[in-house]
Coordinates of C-alpha atoms and ligand atoms in Angstrom, one line a residue:
M1 CA -20.4 -10.0 -17.4
R2 CA -18.9 -6.6 -16.7
A3 CA -18.2 -4.6 -13.6
T4 CA -16.2 -1.6 -12.4
A5 CA -14.8 -1.2 -8.9
R6 CA -12.9 1.6 -7.2
A7 CA -10.2 1.2 -4.5
Q8 CA -8.0 3.7 -2.7
P9 CA -4.3 3.0 -1.9
N10 CA -3.3 2.7 1.7
I11 CA -0.2 4.0 3.5
A12 CA 1.4 1.6 5.9
L13 CA 2.1 2.9 9.4
I14 CA 3.5 -0.4 10.6
K15 CA 5.0 -2.0 7.5
Y16 CA 4.9 -5.3 5.8
W17 CA 8.3 -6.4 4.6
G18 CA 9.1 -10.1 4.0
K19 CA 7.1 -13.1 3.1
R20 CA 6.6 -16.3 5.0
D21 CA 5.2 -18.2 2.0
T22 CA 6.2 -17.0 -1.5
N23 CA 3.8 -19.3 -3.3
R24 CA 0.7 -18.0 -1.5
N25 CA 2.3 -14.6 -1.0
L26 CA 1.7 -14.7 2.8
P27 CA 3.4 -11.9 4.7
A28 CA 6.0 -12.7 7.4
V29 CA 4.6 -9.9 9.6
G30 CA 1.4 -8.2 10.4
S31 CA 0.9 -4.6 9.4
I32 CA -1.3 -1.5 10.1
S33 CA -2.3 1.0 7.4
M34 CA -4.5 4.0 6.6
T35 CA -6.7 3.8 3.5
L36 CA -6.7 7.1 1.6
S37 CA -9.7 9.0 0.2
E38 CA -8.4 11.2 -2.7
L39 CA -6.2 8.8 -4.7
H40 CA -7.9 6.0 -6.4
T41 CA -7.8 3.3 -9.1
E42 CA -10.8 2.3 -11.1
M43 CA -10.7 -1.2 -12.6
C44 CA -13.2 -2.5 -15.1
V45 CA -13.4 -6.2 -15.8
E46 CA -15.3 -7.4 -18.8
L47 CA -15.5 -11.1 -19.3
D48 CA -15.7 -12.0 -23.0
V49 CA -15.8 -15.5 -24.4
S50 CA -15.0 -14.2 -27.9
L51 CA -11.6 -12.9 -26.8
D52 CA -8.5 -15.1 -27.6
E53 CA -6.4 -13.6 -24.9
D54 CA -6.7 -11.2 -22.0
V55 CA -6.3 -7.5 -22.8
L56 CA -5.0 -5.1 -20.1
V57 CA -5.2 -1.3 -20.7
V58 CA -3.6 0.8 -18.0
N59 CA -4.3 4.6 -18.1
G60 CA -5.3 4.3 -21.8
V61 CA -2.3 2.2 -22.9
E62 CA -2.1 -1.6 -23.4
N63 CA 0.3 -3.0 -20.9
P64 CA 1.5 -6.6 -21.6
G65 CA 4.2 -6.2 -19.0
L66 CA 1.7 -6.1 -16.1
R67 CA -0.6 -8.6 -17.6
P68 CA 0.8 -11.9 -16.0
R69 CA 0.2 -10.6 -12.5
V70 CA -3.3 -9.5 -13.4
Q71 CA -4.0 -12.8 -15.1
S72 CA -2.9 -14.8 -12.2
C73 CA -5.1 -12.8 -9.9
L74 CA -8.1 -13.3 -12.2
D75 CA -7.3 -17.1 -12.2
H76 CA -7.5 -17.1 -8.4
V77 CA -10.8 -15.3 -8.3
L78 CA -12.5 -16.9 -11.3
G79 CA -10.7 -20.3 -11.7
A80 CA -8.2 -21.3 -14.4
G81 CA -11.0 -22.2 -16.8
R82 CA -12.4 -18.7 -16.8
S83 CA -13.4 -16.6 -19.9
R84 CA -10.8 -14.2 -21.2
A85 CA -11.2 -10.6 -20.0
R86 CA -10.7 -7.1 -21.1
I87 CA -9.3 -5.2 -18.1
T88 CA -9.2 -1.4 -18.0
S89 CA -7.4 0.4 -15.2
T90 CA -7.3 4.1 -14.5
S91 CA -5.5 5.8 -11.6
N92 CA -5.4 9.4 -10.7
F93 CA -1.8 9.2 -9.4
P94 CA 1.6 7.9 -10.6
V95 CA 1.7 4.1 -10.7
A96 CA 4.7 1.9 -9.7
A97 CA 6.4 4.7 -7.9
G98 CA 5.9 3.8 -4.2
L99 CA 2.4 5.2 -3.9
A100 CA 0.9 1.7 -3.4
S101 CA -0.7 1.6 -6.8
S102 CA -0.6 -2.2 -6.7
A103 CA -2.7 -2.1 -3.5
S104 CA -5.6 -0.1 -5.0
A105 CA -5.3 -1.9 -8.4
F106 CA -5.6 -5.4 -7.0
A107 CA -8.2 -4.5 -4.4
A108 CA -10.3 -3.0 -7.2
L109 CA -9.6 -5.9 -9.5
V110 CA -10.8 -8.7 -7.2
V111 CA -14.0 -6.7 -6.4
A112 CA -14.7 -6.1 -10.1
A113 CA -13.8 -9.6 -11.3
A114 CA -16.0 -11.3 -8.7
A115 CA -19.0 -9.0 -9.5
A116 CA -18.5 -9.5 -13.3
A117 CA -18.7 -13.2 -12.8
G118 CA -21.8 -12.9 -10.6
Q119 CA -20.0 -14.2 -7.5
S120 CA -21.0 -13.1 -4.0
R121 CA -17.9 -13.2 -1.8
T122 CA -17.3 -11.8 1.6
T123 CA -14.9 -8.9 2.1
A124 CA -12.6 -11.2 4.0
E125 CA -12.5 -13.6 1.0
L126 CA -11.8 -10.7 -1.4
A127 CA -9.1 -9.4 0.9
A128 CA -7.4 -12.9 0.9
L129 CA -7.5 -13.0 -2.9
A130 CA -6.2 -9.5 -3.3
G131 CA -3.4 -10.3 -0.8
Q132 CA -2.2 -13.2 -3.0
A133 CA -1.5 -10.7 -5.7
S134 CA 0.0 -7.9 -3.5
G135 CA 0.2 -8.2 0.3
S136 CA -0.7 -4.6 0.9
A137 CA -3.8 -4.9 -1.4
A138 CA -5.6 -6.9 1.2
R139 CA -5.7 -3.8 3.4
S140 CA -7.4 -1.7 0.7
L141 CA -10.6 -3.8 0.9
Y142 CA -11.2 -1.9 4.2
G143 CA -11.5 1.7 5.1
G144 CA -9.9 3.9 7.8
F145 CA -7.2 2.4 10.0
V146 CA -6.7 -1.2 9.0
E147 CA -4.8 -4.1 10.6
L148 CA -3.6 -7.2 8.8
R149 CA -2.7 -10.1 11.1
N150 CA -1.2 -13.4 10.3
R151 CA -3.6 -16.3 11.3
D152 CA -2.4 -19.9 10.9
D153 CA -1.9 -20.3 7.2
D154 CA -4.0 -17.3 6.2
I155 CA -4.4 -13.6 6.9
D156 CA -7.0 -11.8 8.9
V157 CA -7.8 -8.2 7.9
R158 CA -10.0 -5.8 9.8
S159 CA -10.7 -2.1 10.2
L160 CA -9.5 -0.9 13.6
R161 CA -11.5 2.3 13.4
P162 CA -13.1 4.4 10.6
G163 CA -11.3 7.4 9.4
S164 CA -14.2 9.6 10.4
E165 CA -13.3 8.9 14.1
W166 CA -9.8 10.2 13.7
P167 CA -9.6 12.2 10.4
L168 CA -5.8 12.6 9.9
S169 CA -4.4 14.1 6.7
V170 CA -1.7 12.8 4.5
V171 CA 0.5 15.1 2.4
I172 CA 2.4 13.2 -0.3
A173 CA 5.5 14.7 -1.8
I174 CA 6.3 13.2 -5.2
T175 CA 10.1 13.3 -5.5
T176 CA 10.1 11.6 -8.9
A177 CA 7.5 10.0 -11.2
D178 CA 10.1 7.4 -12.4
A179 CA 9.3 3.7 -11.9
K180 CA 11.1 2.1 -8.9
P181 CA 14.3 0.2 -9.6
V182 CA 13.2 -3.1 -8.1
G183 CA 9.7 -4.3 -7.2
S184 CA 8.8 -4.9 -3.6
G185 CA 8.2 -8.6 -4.0
A186 CA 11.7 -9.4 -5.3
A187 CA 13.2 -6.9 -2.9
M188 CA 11.6 -8.6 0.1
E189 CA 13.2 -11.9 -0.8
I190 CA 16.6 -10.3 -1.2
S191 CA 16.2 -8.9 2.3
R192 CA 15.0 -12.2 3.8
R193 CA 18.0 -14.0 2.3
T194 CA 20.7 -11.5 2.9
S195 CA 20.0 -8.7 5.4
P196 CA 21.6 -9.3 8.8
F197 CA 18.8 -7.2 10.4
Y198 CA 15.9 -9.3 8.9
A199 CA 15.4 -11.6 11.9
R200 CA 15.4 -8.7 14.3
W201 CA 12.9 -6.9 12.2
I202 CA 10.5 -9.9 12.3
D203 CA 11.1 -10.3 16.1
Q204 CA 10.2 -6.7 16.9
Q205 CA 7.1 -6.3 14.7
E206 CA 4.5 -7.5 17.4
T207 CA 5.7 -4.7 19.8
D208 CA 5.4 -2.0 17.1
L209 CA 1.9 -3.3 16.1
A210 CA 0.7 -3.2 19.7
D211 CA 2.1 0.2 20.2
A212 CA 0.4 1.6 17.0
R213 CA -2.9 -0.3 17.8
N214 CA -2.9 1.4 21.2
A215 CA -2.1 4.8 19.8
I216 CA -5.0 4.5 17.3
A217 CA -7.4 3.4 20.0
A218 CA -6.4 6.3 22.2
R219 CA -6.0 8.8 19.2
N220 CA -2.6 9.6 20.6
F221 CA -0.8 11.3 17.7
A222 CA 2.6 11.6 19.3
Q223 CA 2.6 7.9 20.2
L224 CA 1.6 7.0 16.6
A225 CA 4.2 9.3 15.1
A226 CA 7.0 7.9 17.2
V227 CA 6.3 4.2 16.4
A228 CA 5.4 4.8 12.7
E229 CA 8.7 6.7 12.0
H230 CA 10.7 4.1 13.9
N231 CA 9.1 1.2 12.0
C232 CA 9.6 2.9 8.7
L233 CA 13.3 3.6 9.3
K234 CA 13.8 0.1 10.6
M235 CA 12.3 -1.4 7.4
H236 CA 14.5 0.8 5.2
S237 CA 17.5 -0.2 7.4
V238 CA 16.8 -3.8 6.6
M239 CA 16.7 -2.9 2.9
W240 CA 19.9 -0.9 3.0
A241 CA 21.8 -3.7 4.7
S242 CA 20.6 -6.2 2.1
R243 CA 23.0 -7.5 -0.6
P244 CA 22.7 -6.0 -3.1
P245 CA 21.5 -3.0 -1.1
I246 CA 17.9 -1.8 -1.8
V247 CA 17.7 1.9 -1.7
Y248 CA 14.5 3.5 -2.8
W249 CA 15.3 7.0 -1.6
N250 CA 16.8 9.9 -3.5
S251 CA 18.2 13.2 -2.3
V252 CA 14.8 14.9 -2.4
T253 CA 13.4 12.1 -0.2
L254 CA 16.0 13.1 2.4
S255 CA 15.3 16.8 2.0
C256 CA 11.6 16.1 2.7
M257 CA 12.4 14.1 5.8
R258 CA 14.4 17.1 7.0
A259 CA 11.5 19.4 6.3
V260 CA 9.3 17.2 8.4
R261 CA 11.8 17.2 11.2
E262 CA 12.0 21.0 11.1
L263 CA 8.2 21.2 11.4
Q264 CA 8.3 18.9 14.3
A265 CA 10.9 21.1 16.0
A266 CA 8.5 24.0 15.5
G267 CA 5.8 22.1 17.4
V268 CA 3.7 21.0 14.3
G269 CA 2.0 17.6 14.7
V270 CA 3.4 15.7 11.7
F271 CA 5.4 12.6 11.0
F272 CA 6.8 11.0 7.8
T273 CA 6.6 7.5 6.4
I274 CA 8.1 6.1 3.2
D275 CA 7.2 2.8 1.4
A276 CA 9.0 0.9 -1.4
G277 CA 9.7 4.1 -3.4
P278 CA 11.1 7.6 -3.1
Q279 CA 7.9 9.5 -2.2
V280 CA 7.5 10.9 1.3
K281 CA 4.1 10.7 3.0
A282 CA 3.7 13.2 5.8
V283 CA 0.8 12.3 8.2
C284 CA -0.5 15.3 10.1
L285 CA -3.5 16.6 12.1
P286 CA -5.9 18.3 9.7
D287 CA -5.3 21.8 11.1
N288 CA -1.6 21.4 10.1
E289 CA -2.3 20.2 6.5
L290 CA -1.8 23.6 4.7
R291 CA 1.4 24.3 6.6
V292 CA 2.8 20.8 5.9
R293 CA 1.8 21.1 2.3
D294 CA 3.4 24.5 1.8
E295 CA 6.6 23.3 3.5
L296 CA 6.9 20.2 1.4
A297 CA 6.0 22.0 -1.8
S298 CA 8.9 24.4 -1.2
V299 CA 11.5 21.7 -0.9
A300 CA 13.8 21.9 -3.9
G301 CA 13.2 19.0 -6.3
V302 CA 9.6 18.1 -5.2
A303 CA 7.7 17.6 -8.4
E304 CA 4.2 17.6 -6.9
V305 CA 2.4 17.5 -3.6
M306 CA -0.9 15.7 -3.1
T307 CA -3.1 15.7 -0.1
S308 CA -5.7 13.2 1.1
G309 CA -7.8 12.3 4.0
L310 CA -8.8 8.8 5.1
G311 CA -11.3 6.9 3.0
D312 CA -13.4 3.8 2.5
G313 CA -12.5 0.3 1.3
A314 CA -12.8 -1.0 -2.2
A315 CA -16.4 -0.9 -3.7
L316 CA -18.3 -1.5 -6.9
V317 CA -19.1 1.7 -8.8
G318 CA -21.2 0.2 -11.6
A319 CA -21.4 -2.0 -14.7
A320 CA -20.1 0.6 -17.2
C321 CA -16.4 0.7 -18.1
P322 CA -14.7 4.2 -18.0
G323 CA -13.7 5.6 -21.4
Ligands
LIG401 O1 2.0 -5.2 -1.4 P1 3.4 -5.1 -1.9 O2 4.0 -6.3 -2.4 O3 3.5 -3.9 -2.9 O4 4.4 -4.6 -0.7 C1 4.3 -3.4 0.0 C2 5.3 -3.2 1.0 C3 5.4 -1.8 1.6 O5 4.6 -0.9 0.9 C4 6.8 -1.3 1.6 C5 4.9 -1.8 3.1 C6 3.5 -2.0 3.3 O6 3.1 -2.5 4.3 O7 2.7 -1.5 2.4

């Protein structure tokens, strides 16, 4: 009745922004991401009939604020009549700050919960369950380059190619460890209702997806860089034009973007992408990782720099709970 799973966050190259069904949390657009190797969340689920209520401990501290989302995810996996659970989550990176901690958390949660209950589910089923909790979490069930497509009233997630076939590096500049001002789910709805650019964003997504899919198939870094930066800036333009505006960046975010531009001007193969938070992720060819890392670490205001390669999808790591 106990299992622990580990999942890695993913970085979206072609972003998901907007929902077509808020009840089932179905995305309005497809997306393409890279699953990381060095950042991870471990989630232990222990089903316990003697508990009166669920207990959630995040990085050693009880967290009643995050509990409702976790409870609803457990209800989806195990059914509403399930036993109460003790859930212990540990991440080796800042949570709720635009580093896709919800992706690794919910991907690990569905794998651990299903195993704790003795269920044998397919990866596709687990991805659909994770996606109901956090759209991007569905992609962390798979490793390497991952595409999420909309299919009828569901999603279809698959790995486009393993990271070992195109081992890119990701350098993450942490510009602040503060929690983000508004969660992505609420922010997407504000954009859908109020941003004049939202409809164009939806219309153009298929073109960007095809472009990125082709770039990954051909391992064409320049092509991937161009479409990923364009898609990222387009998503943030949709947010900025929302009412109220949704601005996740800070001045250090902009300084990091300029540092990446300067590296590009010097001929270094690197591009930036930014999700629903202020952190800048610079994707580069492995040979350039040290240079990109040094450059971003020297930007005034950068608190920390982390590096990662591409990793595997969520997996069970055992029956013991950490700590
Ligand atoms: O999965 P959510 O609800 O945290 O939304 C994630 C949205 C972005 O990170 C901004 C883009 C993406 O595709 O991951």
